[in-house]
Amino acid sequence: MSDSFFVSEKRSREEDEAHDIFEDEESLDSLSESDEESKETPAEKRLRLAKEYIENMRADIADDEIDAAEIDKELIASRMLNAQMEEGGRIFKFIASNFEFSDENVENISIKKFRGHRLAVTAVCISENEKFLFTASKDSNIIKWDLETGKKLHTFGSCIPPKSKKGKGKESLPNPDGHFDHILALAVSSDGKYLASAGKDKQIHIWDAKENKHLKCFKQHRKAVTGLAFRKGHNQLYSSSLDRTIKIWNIDELSYVETLFGHQDGVVSIDSLSRENCVTVGLRDRTVRLFKIIEESQLVFRASIPHGGSLDVVKMLDENCFASGSDNGTLCLWNINKKKPTFSLVGAHSQGIISLATVKFSDLLVSGSSDGSIKFWKLISDQGIVKKAELIGSLSVDGYLNSLSLSSSGKFLGVSIGQEPRLGRWGINKNVQNSCLLIDLTFIIVSKE
């Protein structure tokens, strides 16, 4: 990897960004800084001012006379503040400390089981507004659920082509409106309008998630499509495949954009945040790659042998840091300015880590394993770099935890469970029910105020 990929931004630019975030907020202009506060890092300053701003907003809402228009203004300002902080690219939601895994709290956890698939459930995602949950399975179907009631709202059905007249295989349909083989990945856009699915049939299907109708089928990948990720706040979609490529799609136009190359083995996991970047892992080439679309470049991070024979899953924590899971149960944290992991924990799980989930731009990470364990981690940062993952609690269920999805508030965790792993059929456990669990984490969230 070229050293030029790791040129750090100047500290002055970072400080300017920290100042600009609050420059237009009149309610913050009057806050004075003590000598102690002047020694804060830009990240610490952003966090302190944000907390003070939110506390002021809560105090205003608690007054006897509530001005609805004023509340709307405050809520809009809060959303704008979050958007500006996301542009800073670093973790600013500190919620992991609110999770308390006492025996009493764990016993009170509410778990809903969603059953509707015949085969292993391979993917789950929760909509940004926390109203819907989507599941996909090796049975080629996608189900849309009401997150609150658990009611099945719609099934996006399969499209099985007829057998080929030549006697082998199946005929290729020119415009299929569904999958005909295992579905391996799901993603829903930030606005909740689009749902994307992909699978072993080499196809990507785009659905109108609100109207429950099929929009488009993409067939450009040459092998199974294993991962999907929408760019946060945009309708730009990234896909990864066993054909070793990453492809970019414009979903507003329902069109193909370009293909990215670099991996030497099949790409099995992909993720993205707000910037026009995506991070991927390539099985046994043991590399994590950050593709910078605008710069037309990529950063390559290599995992050493102790970190596992293959990298199976990756998740972005903020724009500069990401986490990976390996087939030997190793959890690694990475930073774009470091060639080696900033943190690695061999044996984080007794078996391979096959799923990861986060609340975007937060210090909470959840990992799932083929051993049925779900572990919750608090991310410890130093000067904007995630340096450590500290275990804060764990849960256990039966089956392969093929996919995890945390809601935007961190209050709900979706878990897709299968008798067999997402990408294979080894180690089948017929005692497991193919299903999806929705875990209500409210009972283990304790206010620290």
GROMACS .gro file of N, CA and C in nm, residues 184-185 198-204 221-228 239-243 267-268:
model
   72
  184LEU      N    1  -2.889  -1.366  -0.038
  184LEU     CA    2  -2.775  -1.356   0.053
  184LEU      C    3  -2.759  -1.220   0.119
  185ALA      N    4  -2.828  -1.117   0.068
  185ALA     CA    5  -2.807  -0.983   0.122
  185ALA      C    6  -2.931  -0.896   0.103
  198ALA      N    7  -3.008  -0.932  -0.305
  198ALA     CA    8  -2.911  -0.994  -0.395
  198ALA      C    9  -2.887  -1.137  -0.351
  199GLY      N   10  -2.836  -1.219  -0.445
  199GLY     CA   11  -2.818  -1.357  -0.404
  199GLY      C   12  -2.735  -1.443  -0.495
  200LYS      N   13  -2.752  -1.572  -0.474
  200LYS     CA   14  -2.674  -1.674  -0.543
  200LYS      C   15  -2.705  -1.678  -0.692
  201ASP      N   16  -2.820  -1.625  -0.732
  201ASP     CA   17  -2.859  -1.624  -0.873
  201ASP      C   18  -2.788  -1.514  -0.952
  202LYS      N   19  -2.691  -1.445  -0.889
  202LYS     CA   20  -2.609  -1.339  -0.951
  202LYS      C   21  -2.688  -1.211  -0.977
  203GLN      N   22  -2.808  -1.202  -0.925
  203GLN     CA   23  -2.895  -1.089  -0.954
  203GLN      C   24  -2.908  -0.994  -0.834
  204ILE      N   25  -2.933  -0.868  -0.868
  204ILE     CA   26  -2.971  -0.766  -0.769
  204ILE      C   27  -3.110  -0.717  -0.807
  221HIS      N   28  -2.331  -0.884  -1.242
  221HIS     CA   29  -2.232  -0.968  -1.172
  221HIS      C   30  -2.227  -1.106  -1.236
  222ARG      N   31  -2.107  -1.166  -1.233
  222ARG     CA   32  -2.087  -1.297  -1.297
  222ARG      C   33  -2.098  -1.413  -1.199
  223LYS      N   34  -2.095  -1.384  -1.069
  223LYS     CA   35  -2.111  -1.487  -0.967
  223LYS      C   36  -2.204  -1.436  -0.857
  224ALA      N   37  -2.225  -1.517  -0.755
  224ALA     CA   38  -2.318  -1.482  -0.648
  224ALA      C   39  -2.289  -1.344  -0.590
  225VAL      N   40  -2.394  -1.267  -0.567
  225VAL     CA   41  -2.382  -1.134  -0.506
  225VAL      C   42  -2.402  -1.151  -0.355
  226THR      N   43  -2.300  -1.114  -0.278
  226THR     CA   44  -2.294  -1.149  -0.136
  226THR      C   45  -2.323  -1.034  -0.040
  227GLY      N   46  -2.313  -0.910  -0.088
  227GLY     CA   47  -2.330  -0.797   0.002
  227GLY      C   48  -2.389  -0.676  -0.067
  228LEU      N   49  -2.464  -0.595   0.009
  228LEU     CA   50  -2.525  -0.472  -0.040
  228LEU      C   51  -2.514  -0.365   0.067
  239SER      N   52  -2.252  -0.300  -0.429
  239SER     CA   53  -2.271  -0.445  -0.421
  239SER      C   54  -2.136  -0.516  -0.428
  240SER      N   55  -2.126  -0.629  -0.358
  240SER     CA   56  -2.004  -0.710  -0.360
  240SER      C   57  -2.040  -0.850  -0.409
  241SER      N   58  -1.941  -0.918  -0.468
  241SER     CA   59  -1.970  -1.047  -0.530
  241SER      C   60  -1.853  -1.143  -0.521
  242LEU      N   61  -1.882  -1.271  -0.536
  242LEU     CA   62  -1.778  -1.372  -0.543
  242LEU      C   63  -1.698  -1.361  -0.673
  243ASP      N   64  -1.742  -1.276  -0.767
  243ASP     CA   65  -1.663  -1.253  -0.888
  243ASP      C   66  -1.548  -1.155  -0.864
  267VAL      N   67  -1.553  -1.140  -0.274
  267VAL     CA   68  -1.585  -1.035  -0.176
  267VAL      C   69  -1.717  -1.074  -0.109
  268VAL      N   70  -1.715  -1.087   0.024
  268VAL     CA   71  -1.832  -1.143   0.093
  268VAL      C   72  -1.905  -1.044   0.183
   0.00000   0.00000   0.00000
